[in-house]
Amino acid sequence: MTRLFNDPADFADEATDGFVAANERWVRRVHGGVARSTTSPDGTVALVVGGGSGHYPAFGGLVGHGLAAGAAMGNLFASPSAQQVAAVARASEHGGGVLLSYGNYAGDVLNFDAAARTLEAEGIPVRTVRVTDDVTSAPADRSYERRGIAGDLCVFKVAGAAAERGDDLDTVTAIADRANDRTRSFGVAFSGCSLPGAEEPLFEVPEGRMAVGMGIHGERGIDETDVPTADELASLLVSRLLDELPAGVSAAGSRAVPILNGLGSVKYEELFVVYRSVQRLLGDAGVVLAEPEVGELVTSFDMAGVSLTLFWLDDELEELWAAPADTPAYRKGGAVPQERVAASVAAAEATPDAVGPASDDSRAVAARIAAGFTAVRALLDEQADELGRIDAIAGDGDHGIGMQRGAHAAADAASGAVERGAGAGSVLRIAGDAWSDKAGGTSGAIWGAALEALGRVLGDDQRPSGATVADAVGAATEAVLAFGATVGDKTMVDALVPFDEVLRSRIDEGAPLAEAWRAAVVAAGTAADGTAALLPRMGRARTHAEHAVGTPDPGAVSFALIVATVAP
């Protein structure tokens, strides 16, 4: 369990601050994560990696010469927001464009893709490579659905080395894609991990048993077996990975990098005991081993677990894997002299969002909206633990704390916007941007988009009618549906769509807004409860769908609670 923390909601930010303070030779703090504290030649491609916190040395520990130019880091096990990713990319970019690379998780895809669109609109060329090395998370014929685990290091290392030698953006991207195609990983866990302040781990493994095929965000395994000996575990890991080789690769005579990765609580000595058998088994299969790694490289907070990665090389990938790297947590080859970024580049303090003209009626509504955000903040403070518990059953347990962080940021931003004279639409837009930025993850992106759509339709000119509110909710629904979920996927959409439909129907029948809203709240609550019977078809819970049956979707539950809270 996690013992050393202050406010759990501040843990990731405080950990990043401490990490930077201890590693100023390599990194500097920027909004959303870290960037190199050393310079790079003009025209160099910037490799920007990232994901949720809780995986050290991924992702900040891999920033430095020969590896990443910057790392965007979200809350524990939650993707960074689009604003954070874009800010890290701007701080890391040197005129050669940006390669975004990260593990293939729904929240990361949403936020990194949104950041890529923003950067492209600013004239910065962007490419993306999602790491998909975990063989248990989807079958081989749907490898594009697989999640990224310790194979992140293989892709990041060769892409960073290619950028360092001066390759252009398309070449670096092609090399990263090739590395991903030739990387496979498989892991096991002996106990789950516990987030700061949590009374229980995200999942539990019975004494003497082992979870097989778990993820790095506290997702439970797809199977369970008795804890084997070290030799038996090595045999399981090696045999599973030799069962699925990249196209054109045969084990005998091929070169591969083995990475035996500790997930947080397994001691190095234990890893070495396992690796002695891994090396022997791979040698017996005819694999030629190149520069192996044994240690903690991509962790899952305090999880007791192990994963094995095989990175199948060609001549160029082997050269790039062996190239020098100098980062806080990963070093290879001789030290390379580097020039520090000048102290004068300290970032200027962000200015508050500008507000435009607004009518008195709209400002009055804006004050009520801000009061609604304050009520939602209190609600989510009360419900964060329960929402996290629900989310942990088949997901990663971060929904409660993510929603809590988003609501706090939105409430503060809304109050500040009201004080600056903003109208209803601007308050919603500013609050949505703050929610998305601080919450990160899938829920942050979704709530940010929904609030932006609400504000866009309500505007700042007049007091909105019931019909206008219904139109705004309809626009928010369309914005959420654009992320790809449909009714029946066991997501927030299952509660949002009935809410939207009932609200519109009652307004069209002539009901006052308050009455129509209350009826829609009932529909949303009923639909949220009904998600307990559904199998998830989106997000991290999809891999462990059967565990979610009998438990409602946390996104649908939180939506139903929020619309009920703002009803008064």
Coordinates of C-alpha atoms in Angstrom, one line a residue:
M1 CA 0.0 0.0 0.0
T2 CA 1.0 3.6 -0.5
R3 CA 2.2 5.1 2.8
L4 CA 3.8 8.5 2.0
F5 CA 1.5 11.2 0.6
N6 CA -0.3 14.4 1.5
D7 CA -3.6 15.1 -0.2
P8 CA -4.1 12.1 -2.6
A9 CA -5.5 14.5 -5.3
D10 CA -2.1 16.3 -5.3
F11 CA 0.1 13.2 -5.3
A12 CA 1.0 13.2 -9.0
D13 CA 1.8 16.9 -9.2
E14 CA 3.9 16.8 -6.0
A15 CA 5.7 13.7 -7.2
T16 CA 6.5 15.5 -10.5
D17 CA 7.8 18.5 -8.6
G18 CA 10.1 16.4 -6.5
F19 CA 11.3 14.4 -9.5
V20 CA 12.3 17.6 -11.3
A21 CA 14.0 19.0 -8.2
A22 CA 16.1 15.9 -8.0
N23 CA 16.9 15.7 -11.7
E24 CA 17.4 19.3 -12.9
R25 CA 20.5 18.1 -14.9
W26 CA 18.1 16.4 -17.4
V27 CA 14.6 17.9 -17.0
R28 CA 12.6 21.1 -16.3
R29 CA 9.0 21.5 -15.3
V30 CA 6.6 22.6 -17.9
H31 CA 2.8 22.7 -17.9
G32 CA 1.6 19.1 -18.1
G33 CA 4.9 17.3 -17.4
V34 CA 8.6 17.8 -18.1
A35 CA 10.8 18.7 -21.0
R36 CA 14.6 18.4 -21.5
S37 CA 16.6 21.0 -19.6
T38 CA 19.3 20.7 -22.3
T39 CA 19.2 22.1 -25.8
S40 CA 18.9 20.3 -29.1
P41 CA 19.9 21.4 -32.6
D42 CA 17.4 23.3 -34.6
G43 CA 15.4 21.0 -36.9
T44 CA 15.6 18.0 -34.5
V45 CA 12.5 15.9 -34.3
A46 CA 11.0 16.1 -30.8
L47 CA 9.8 12.7 -29.4
V48 CA 7.1 13.5 -26.9
V49 CA 5.9 10.5 -24.8
G50 CA 3.5 10.2 -22.0
G51 CA 0.5 8.7 -20.2
G52 CA -0.7 8.5 -16.6
S53 CA 1.6 8.9 -13.6
G54 CA 2.4 5.9 -11.5
H55 CA 4.7 4.1 -14.0
Y56 CA 8.1 5.5 -13.1
P57 CA 10.6 5.5 -14.8
A58 CA 8.0 5.9 -17.5
F59 CA 7.5 8.6 -18.5
G60 CA 9.4 11.5 -17.1
G61 CA 12.5 9.3 -16.2
L62 CA 13.0 8.7 -20.0
V63 CA 13.5 12.3 -21.0
G64 CA 17.0 13.2 -22.0
H65 CA 19.6 12.9 -24.7
G66 CA 19.0 9.9 -27.0
L67 CA 15.5 9.3 -25.8
A68 CA 12.4 11.6 -25.3
A69 CA 12.4 15.3 -25.6
G70 CA 9.4 15.7 -23.3
A71 CA 6.9 13.7 -21.3
A72 CA 3.3 14.6 -20.7
M73 CA 2.1 13.1 -17.4
G74 CA -1.5 12.9 -16.2
N75 CA -2.8 12.0 -12.9
L76 CA -2.2 8.5 -11.5
F77 CA -3.2 6.0 -14.2
A78 CA -5.1 8.8 -16.1
S79 CA -4.0 10.2 -19.4
P80 CA -2.7 13.7 -19.6
S81 CA -5.2 16.2 -21.0
A82 CA -4.9 17.5 -24.6
Q83 CA -3.8 20.9 -23.1
Q84 CA -1.0 19.2 -21.2
V85 CA 0.2 17.2 -24.2
A86 CA 0.2 20.3 -26.4
A87 CA 2.0 22.4 -23.8
V88 CA 4.8 19.7 -23.4
A89 CA 5.1 19.4 -27.2
R90 CA 5.5 23.2 -27.6
A91 CA 8.2 23.3 -24.9
S92 CA 10.0 20.3 -26.5
E93 CA 9.8 21.3 -30.2
H94 CA 12.9 22.5 -32.1
G95 CA 11.6 23.0 -35.7
G96 CA 11.7 19.4 -36.8
G97 CA 8.1 18.5 -35.9
V98 CA 6.8 16.3 -33.1
L99 CA 6.4 12.5 -32.8
L100 CA 3.8 11.6 -30.1
S101 CA 4.2 8.1 -28.8
Y102 CA 2.3 6.4 -26.0
G103 CA 0.5 3.3 -24.9
N104 CA -2.7 2.5 -26.7
Y105 CA -5.3 3.4 -24.1
A106 CA -8.7 5.1 -24.8
G107 CA -8.0 8.2 -22.8
D108 CA -4.5 8.7 -24.2
V109 CA -5.8 8.3 -27.7
L110 CA -8.5 10.9 -27.2
N111 CA -6.2 13.5 -25.6
F112 CA -3.0 13.0 -27.7
D113 CA -5.1 13.1 -30.9
A114 CA -6.8 16.3 -29.8
A115 CA -3.4 17.8 -29.0
A116 CA -2.1 16.7 -32.4
R117 CA -4.9 18.6 -34.1
T118 CA -4.2 21.7 -32.0
L119 CA -0.5 21.6 -32.8
E120 CA -1.1 21.0 -36.5
A121 CA -3.4 24.0 -36.5
E122 CA -0.5 26.0 -35.1
G123 CA 1.8 24.9 -38.0
I124 CA 3.7 22.2 -36.1
P125 CA 4.0 18.9 -38.0
V126 CA 2.9 16.0 -35.9
R127 CA 3.0 12.2 -36.3
T128 CA 1.7 9.5 -33.8
V129 CA 2.8 6.0 -33.0
R130 CA 0.7 4.1 -30.4
V131 CA 2.5 1.2 -28.7
T132 CA 0.6 -2.1 -28.8
D133 CA 2.9 -4.8 -27.4
D134 CA 0.6 -6.6 -24.8
V135 CA -0.3 -9.9 -26.4
T136 CA -3.1 -10.7 -23.9
S137 CA -5.2 -7.5 -24.5
A138 CA -6.4 -8.5 -28.0
P139 CA -5.9 -11.4 -30.5
A140 CA -3.1 -11.1 -33.0
D141 CA -5.6 -10.3 -35.9
R142 CA -6.7 -7.2 -33.9
S143 CA -3.3 -6.2 -32.7
Y144 CA -4.2 -2.5 -33.3
E145 CA -6.5 -2.8 -30.2
R146 CA -3.7 -4.0 -27.9
R147 CA -2.5 -1.9 -25.1
G148 CA 1.1 -0.7 -24.6
I149 CA 3.1 -1.9 -21.6
A150 CA 6.9 -2.4 -21.1
G151 CA 7.3 -2.4 -24.9
D152 CA 7.0 1.4 -24.6
L153 CA 10.7 1.5 -23.9
C154 CA 11.7 -0.3 -27.1
V155 CA 9.7 2.1 -29.3
F156 CA 10.8 5.2 -27.4
K157 CA 14.5 4.2 -27.3
V158 CA 14.9 3.7 -31.1
A159 CA 12.7 6.6 -32.0
G160 CA 14.7 8.9 -29.7
A161 CA 18.0 7.6 -31.1
A162 CA 16.8 8.2 -34.7
A163 CA 15.8 11.8 -33.8
E164 CA 19.1 12.3 -32.1
R165 CA 21.1 11.3 -35.2
G166 CA 19.1 13.9 -37.3
D167 CA 16.5 11.8 -39.1
D168 CA 13.5 13.7 -40.3
L169 CA 10.0 13.3 -38.9
D170 CA 8.7 10.7 -41.4
T171 CA 11.8 8.6 -41.0
V172 CA 11.6 8.7 -37.2
T173 CA 8.0 7.7 -37.3
A174 CA 8.6 4.8 -39.7
I175 CA 11.3 3.5 -37.4
A176 CA 9.0 3.7 -34.3
D177 CA 6.3 1.9 -36.2
R178 CA 8.7 -0.8 -37.2
A179 CA 9.9 -1.2 -33.6
N180 CA 6.3 -1.5 -32.4
D181 CA 5.5 -4.1 -35.0
R182 CA 8.5 -6.2 -33.7
T183 CA 7.7 -5.9 -30.0
R184 CA 5.7 -8.4 -27.9
S185 CA 5.1 -8.4 -24.1
F186 CA 3.4 -10.6 -21.5
G187 CA 3.0 -10.1 -17.8
V188 CA 1.8 -11.6 -14.5
A189 CA 1.0 -10.2 -11.1
F190 CA 1.0 -11.6 -7.5
S191 CA -0.9 -8.6 -6.0
G192 CA -2.7 -5.5 -7.1
C193 CA -1.6 -1.9 -6.6
S194 CA -3.0 0.7 -4.2
L195 CA -3.4 4.3 -5.1
P196 CA -2.6 6.9 -2.4
G197 CA -5.4 7.2 0.1
A198 CA -7.1 4.1 -1.1
E199 CA -8.1 1.6 1.6
E200 CA -7.9 -1.4 -0.8
P201 CA -5.9 -2.4 -3.8
L202 CA -7.4 -2.0 -7.3
F203 CA -7.6 -5.8 -7.5
E204 CA -6.7 -8.7 -5.2
V205 CA -5.0 -12.0 -6.0
P206 CA -5.7 -14.9 -3.5
E207 CA -2.7 -16.0 -1.5
G208 CA -0.6 -18.5 -3.5
R209 CA -2.2 -17.5 -6.8
M210 CA -1.0 -15.4 -9.7
A211 CA -3.0 -13.2 -12.1
V212 CA -2.0 -13.8 -15.7
G213 CA -2.1 -11.1 -18.4
M214 CA -2.9 -8.0 -16.3
G215 CA -2.3 -4.4 -17.5
I216 CA -0.2 -1.6 -16.0
H217 CA -3.1 0.4 -14.7
G218 CA -4.3 -2.0 -12.1
E219 CA -6.4 -4.0 -14.5
R220 CA -6.9 -7.5 -13.3
G221 CA -5.5 -10.4 -15.3
I222 CA -7.4 -12.5 -17.8
D223 CA -6.6 -15.7 -16.0
E224 CA -5.4 -17.0 -12.6
T225 CA -3.1 -19.8 -11.7
D226 CA -1.0 -21.1 -8.8
V227 CA 2.3 -19.2 -8.2
P228 CA 5.0 -21.1 -10.0
T229 CA 8.7 -21.4 -9.2
A230 CA 11.0 -18.9 -10.9
D231 CA 12.0 -21.4 -13.6
E232 CA 8.3 -22.3 -14.3
L233 CA 7.5 -18.6 -14.6
A234 CA 10.3 -18.1 -17.0
S235 CA 9.0 -21.0 -19.1
L236 CA 5.5 -19.5 -19.1
L237 CA 6.7 -16.0 -20.2
V238 CA 9.0 -17.3 -22.9
S239 CA 6.7 -19.9 -24.3
R240 CA 3.8 -17.4 -24.6
L241 CA 6.0 -14.9 -26.5
L242 CA 7.6 -17.5 -28.8
D243 CA 4.0 -18.6 -29.7
E244 CA 3.5 -15.3 -31.5
L245 CA 6.4 -13.9 -33.6
P246 CA 6.4 -10.8 -35.8
A247 CA 5.9 -11.4 -39.6
G248 CA 9.0 -12.7 -41.2
V249 CA 10.7 -13.6 -37.9
S250 CA 11.7 -17.1 -36.8
A251 CA 13.1 -17.7 -33.4
A252 CA 16.2 -19.7 -34.4
G253 CA 18.9 -17.3 -35.6
S254 CA 17.0 -14.1 -35.0
R255 CA 18.3 -11.3 -32.7
A256 CA 16.1 -10.0 -29.9
V257 CA 16.3 -7.8 -26.9
P258 CA 14.7 -9.4 -23.8
I259 CA 13.4 -7.0 -21.2
L260 CA 12.4 -8.5 -17.8
N261 CA 10.4 -5.8 -16.2
G262 CA 9.5 -5.5 -12.5
L263 CA 6.1 -3.8 -12.0
G264 CA 6.8 -2.2 -8.7
S265 CA 7.3 -4.5 -5.8
V266 CA 9.3 -7.5 -7.1
K267 CA 13.0 -7.2 -6.0
Y268 CA 15.8 -7.0 -8.5
E269 CA 17.3 -10.2 -7.0
E270 CA 14.1 -12.1 -7.8
L271 CA 14.2 -10.7 -11.4
F272 CA 17.7 -12.0 -11.8
V273 CA 16.7 -15.5 -10.6
V274 CA 14.0 -15.5 -13.3
Y275 CA 16.2 -14.0 -16.0
R276 CA 18.8 -16.7 -15.7
S277 CA 16.1 -19.2 -16.9
V278 CA 14.7 -16.7 -19.5
Q279 CA 18.2 -16.4 -21.1
R280 CA 18.7 -20.2 -21.1
L281 CA 15.2 -20.9 -22.7
L282 CA 15.7 -18.3 -25.4
G283 CA 19.1 -19.6 -26.1
D284 CA 17.7 -23.2 -26.4
A285 CA 15.2 -21.8 -29.0
G286 CA 18.1 -20.4 -31.0
V287 CA 17.4 -16.7 -30.3
V288 CA 20.5 -14.5 -30.3
L289 CA 20.2 -12.1 -27.4
A290 CA 21.3 -8.4 -27.7
E291 CA 21.8 -6.0 -24.8
P292 CA 19.1 -7.3 -22.4
E293 CA 17.5 -5.1 -19.7
V294 CA 16.4 -6.4 -16.3
G295 CA 14.9 -4.0 -13.8
E296 CA 12.0 -1.6 -13.2
L297 CA 11.3 0.1 -16.5
V298 CA 7.6 0.5 -16.8
T299 CA 5.9 0.0 -13.5
S300 CA 2.4 -0.1 -12.0
F301 CA 2.9 1.9 -8.8
D302 CA 3.4 -0.8 -6.1
M303 CA 2.1 -3.8 -8.0
A304 CA 4.0 -7.1 -7.4
G305 CA 4.4 -8.4 -10.9
V306 CA 6.7 -9.2 -13.7
S307 CA 6.5 -8.8 -17.5
L308 CA 8.7 -10.1 -20.3
T309 CA 9.2 -8.2 -23.5
L310 CA 10.9 -9.5 -26.7
F311 CA 12.0 -6.8 -29.1
W312 CA 13.0 -8.5 -32.4
L313 CA 15.8 -6.6 -34.1
D314 CA 17.0 -5.9 -37.6
D315 CA 20.4 -4.2 -38.3
E316 CA 19.1 -0.6 -38.0
L317 CA 17.0 -1.3 -34.9
E318 CA 20.0 -2.9 -33.2
E319 CA 22.2 0.1 -34.0
L320 CA 19.6 2.5 -32.6
W321 CA 18.9 0.3 -29.5
A322 CA 22.7 0.4 -28.7
A323 CA 23.0 4.2 -29.3
P324 CA 23.9 6.4 -26.3
A325 CA 21.2 7.7 -24.0
D326 CA 21.4 9.8 -20.9
T327 CA 18.2 10.3 -18.9
P328 CA 17.4 10.4 -15.2
A329 CA 16.4 6.7 -15.2
Y330 CA 18.0 5.1 -18.3
R331 CA 21.5 5.5 -19.5
K332 CA 23.4 3.7 -22.2
G333 CA 26.9 4.3 -23.7
G334 CA 29.3 7.2 -22.8
A335 CA 28.1 10.6 -21.6
V336 CA 27.5 13.2 -24.2
P337 CA 28.3 16.9 -23.4
Q338 CA 25.1 18.9 -23.5
E339 CA 24.3 22.6 -23.1
R340 CA 21.7 23.7 -20.6
V341 CA 18.6 25.6 -21.6
A342 CA 19.1 29.2 -20.7
A343 CA 17.5 30.3 -17.5
S344 CA 15.9 33.2 -19.3
V345 CA 13.4 30.8 -20.9
A346 CA 11.3 30.6 -17.8
A347 CA 7.7 30.4 -18.8
A348 CA 5.6 33.4 -18.3
E349 CA 2.6 33.0 -16.0
A350 CA -0.6 32.1 -17.8
T351 CA -3.1 34.8 -18.1
P352 CA -6.8 34.1 -17.3
D353 CA -9.1 33.3 -20.2
A354 CA -10.4 36.5 -21.8
V355 CA -14.1 37.1 -21.6
G356 CA -16.2 39.1 -24.1
P357 CA -19.2 41.2 -23.7
A358 CA -22.3 39.6 -22.1
S359 CA -25.9 40.7 -21.3
D360 CA -27.0 41.2 -17.7
D361 CA -29.4 38.3 -18.1
S362 CA -26.6 36.0 -19.3
R363 CA -24.4 37.1 -16.4
A364 CA -27.2 36.2 -14.0
V365 CA -27.4 32.7 -15.5
A366 CA -23.6 32.5 -15.4
A367 CA -23.7 33.0 -11.6
R368 CA -26.2 30.2 -11.2
I369 CA -24.0 27.9 -13.4
A370 CA -21.0 28.7 -11.2
A371 CA -23.1 27.8 -8.2
G372 CA -23.9 24.5 -10.0
F373 CA -20.2 23.8 -10.4
T374 CA -19.7 24.4 -6.7
A375 CA -22.4 21.9 -5.9
V376 CA -20.9 19.4 -8.3
R377 CA -17.5 19.8 -6.6
A378 CA -19.1 19.0 -3.2
L379 CA -20.9 16.0 -4.7
L380 CA -17.7 14.5 -6.2
D381 CA -15.7 15.1 -3.1
E382 CA -18.3 12.9 -1.4
Q383 CA -18.6 10.3 -4.1
A384 CA -15.0 10.0 -5.3
D385 CA -14.1 6.9 -3.4
E386 CA -17.3 5.1 -4.4
L387 CA -16.8 6.0 -8.1
G388 CA -13.2 4.8 -7.8
R389 CA -14.4 1.5 -6.3
I390 CA -16.9 0.9 -9.1
D391 CA -14.2 1.7 -11.7
A392 CA -11.7 -0.6 -10.2
I393 CA -13.9 -3.7 -10.7
A394 CA -13.1 -3.9 -14.4
G395 CA -11.1 -0.8 -15.0
D396 CA -8.3 1.1 -13.3
G397 CA -10.0 2.8 -10.4
D398 CA -9.2 6.4 -11.4
H399 CA -12.6 7.7 -12.3
G400 CA -13.5 9.1 -8.9
I401 CA -10.3 11.1 -8.4
G402 CA -10.2 12.2 -12.1
M403 CA -13.8 13.6 -11.8
Q404 CA -13.0 15.2 -8.5
R405 CA -9.9 17.0 -9.9
G406 CA -11.9 18.1 -12.9
A407 CA -14.8 19.4 -10.9
H408 CA -12.5 21.4 -8.5
A409 CA -10.8 23.0 -11.5
A410 CA -14.1 23.8 -13.2
A411 CA -15.6 25.3 -10.1
D412 CA -12.6 27.5 -9.5
A413 CA -12.5 28.6 -13.2
A414 CA -16.3 29.2 -13.3
S415 CA -16.1 31.4 -10.2
G416 CA -13.2 33.4 -11.6
A417 CA -15.0 33.9 -15.0
V418 CA -18.1 35.2 -13.2
E419 CA -16.0 37.7 -11.3
R420 CA -14.6 38.9 -14.6
G421 CA -18.1 39.5 -16.0
A422 CA -18.4 36.4 -18.2
G423 CA -21.8 35.3 -19.6
A424 CA -23.3 31.8 -19.4
G425 CA -21.6 30.5 -22.5
S426 CA -18.2 31.8 -21.6
V427 CA -18.4 30.4 -18.1
L428 CA -19.2 26.9 -19.4
R429 CA -16.4 27.1 -22.0
I430 CA -13.8 28.2 -19.5
A431 CA -15.0 25.7 -16.9
G432 CA -14.9 22.9 -19.5
D433 CA -11.4 23.8 -20.6
A434 CA -10.3 23.7 -16.9
W435 CA -12.1 20.4 -16.3
S436 CA -10.4 18.8 -19.3
D437 CA -7.0 20.1 -18.4
K438 CA -7.0 19.0 -14.8
A439 CA -9.0 15.8 -15.0
G440 CA -7.2 14.3 -18.0
G441 CA -8.2 10.8 -19.0
T442 CA -11.2 9.8 -21.1
S443 CA -13.7 11.5 -18.7
G444 CA -11.7 14.8 -18.8
A445 CA -11.8 14.9 -22.6
I446 CA -15.5 14.0 -22.7
W447 CA -16.6 16.5 -20.1
G448 CA -14.5 19.2 -21.6
A449 CA -16.1 18.7 -25.0
A450 CA -19.6 18.5 -23.5
L451 CA -19.3 21.7 -21.6
E452 CA -17.8 23.5 -24.6
A453 CA -20.8 22.5 -26.7
L454 CA -23.2 23.6 -24.0
G455 CA -21.5 27.0 -23.8
R456 CA -21.3 27.4 -27.5
V457 CA -25.1 27.0 -27.9
L458 CA -26.1 29.0 -24.8
G459 CA -23.9 32.0 -25.7
D460 CA -23.5 35.2 -23.8
D461 CA -26.3 37.4 -25.2
Q462 CA -29.5 36.5 -23.4
R463 CA -31.2 34.4 -20.8
P464 CA -31.7 31.0 -22.5
S465 CA -35.1 29.5 -22.9
G466 CA -36.0 25.9 -22.2
A467 CA -35.7 25.2 -25.9
T468 CA -32.3 26.7 -26.0
V469 CA -31.1 24.6 -23.1
A470 CA -32.5 21.5 -24.8
D471 CA -30.6 22.5 -28.0
A472 CA -27.4 22.9 -25.9
V473 CA -27.8 19.5 -24.3
G474 CA -28.3 18.0 -27.7
A475 CA -25.1 19.6 -28.9
A476 CA -23.3 18.3 -25.9
T477 CA -24.6 14.8 -26.6
E478 CA -23.4 15.0 -30.2
A479 CA -20.0 16.1 -29.0
V480 CA -19.8 13.1 -26.7
L481 CA -21.1 10.7 -29.3
A482 CA -18.3 11.9 -31.6
F483 CA -15.8 10.0 -29.4
G484 CA -17.2 6.8 -30.7
A485 CA -19.4 5.2 -28.0
T486 CA -23.0 4.3 -28.6
V487 CA -25.9 3.3 -26.4
G488 CA -25.2 -0.2 -25.1
D489 CA -21.4 0.1 -24.9
K490 CA -21.6 0.6 -21.1
T491 CA -20.3 4.2 -20.9
M492 CA -21.6 7.6 -19.9
V493 CA -23.5 7.7 -23.2
D494 CA -26.0 5.1 -21.8
A495 CA -27.2 7.8 -19.3
L496 CA -26.6 10.9 -21.4
V497 CA -28.8 9.9 -24.4
P498 CA -31.9 9.1 -22.4
F499 CA -31.4 12.4 -20.5
D500 CA -31.2 14.3 -23.8
E501 CA -34.2 12.5 -25.3
V502 CA -36.5 13.0 -22.3
L503 CA -35.5 16.6 -21.8
R504 CA -36.2 17.4 -25.5
S505 CA -39.4 15.5 -25.4
R506 CA -40.8 17.3 -22.3
I507 CA -39.7 20.7 -23.6
D508 CA -41.4 20.1 -26.9
E509 CA -44.5 19.2 -25.0
G510 CA -44.5 22.6 -23.3
A511 CA -43.2 21.6 -19.9
P512 CA -41.2 24.2 -17.9
L513 CA -37.4 23.7 -17.9
A514 CA -37.2 22.7 -14.3
E515 CA -40.0 20.0 -14.7
A516 CA -38.4 18.7 -17.9
W517 CA -35.0 18.6 -16.3
R518 CA -36.3 16.6 -13.3
A519 CA -37.9 14.1 -15.6
A520 CA -34.7 13.7 -17.6
V521 CA -32.8 13.2 -14.3
V522 CA -35.0 10.2 -13.5
A523 CA -34.4 8.8 -17.0
A524 CA -30.6 9.2 -16.6
G525 CA -30.6 7.5 -13.2
T526 CA -32.6 4.6 -14.4
A527 CA -30.4 4.1 -17.4
A528 CA -27.2 4.4 -15.3
D529 CA -28.5 1.7 -13.0
G530 CA -29.3 -0.4 -16.0
T531 CA -25.7 -0.4 -17.2
A532 CA -25.0 -3.0 -14.5
A533 CA -26.3 -5.7 -16.8
L534 CA -24.2 -4.6 -19.8
L535 CA -20.9 -5.9 -21.1
P536 CA -18.4 -3.0 -21.7
R537 CA -17.4 -2.5 -25.3
M538 CA -15.2 0.6 -25.0
G539 CA -12.2 1.6 -23.0
R540 CA -10.0 -0.4 -20.6
A541 CA -12.9 -2.3 -19.1
R542 CA -13.4 -4.0 -22.5
T543 CA -10.6 -6.4 -21.9
H544 CA -12.1 -7.7 -18.7
A545 CA -15.8 -7.4 -19.7
E546 CA -17.1 -10.3 -17.6
H547 CA -15.9 -8.7 -14.4
A548 CA -18.0 -5.6 -15.0
V549 CA -21.4 -7.4 -15.3
G550 CA -23.4 -6.7 -12.2
T551 CA -21.8 -3.3 -11.6
P552 CA -23.0 -0.1 -13.2
D553 CA -20.7 2.0 -15.4
P554 CA -18.9 4.7 -13.3
G555 CA -19.2 7.3 -16.1
A556 CA -23.0 6.8 -16.4
V557 CA -23.4 6.9 -12.6
S558 CA -21.4 10.1 -12.2
F559 CA -23.3 11.7 -15.1
A560 CA -26.6 10.8 -13.4
L561 CA -25.4 12.2 -10.1
I562 CA -24.2 15.4 -11.6
V563 CA -27.4 16.3 -13.5
A564 CA -29.4 15.5 -10.4
T565 CA -27.2 17.7 -8.3
V566 CA -27.6 20.8 -10.6
A567 CA -31.4 20.3 -10.9
P568 CA -32.3 22.7 -8.0

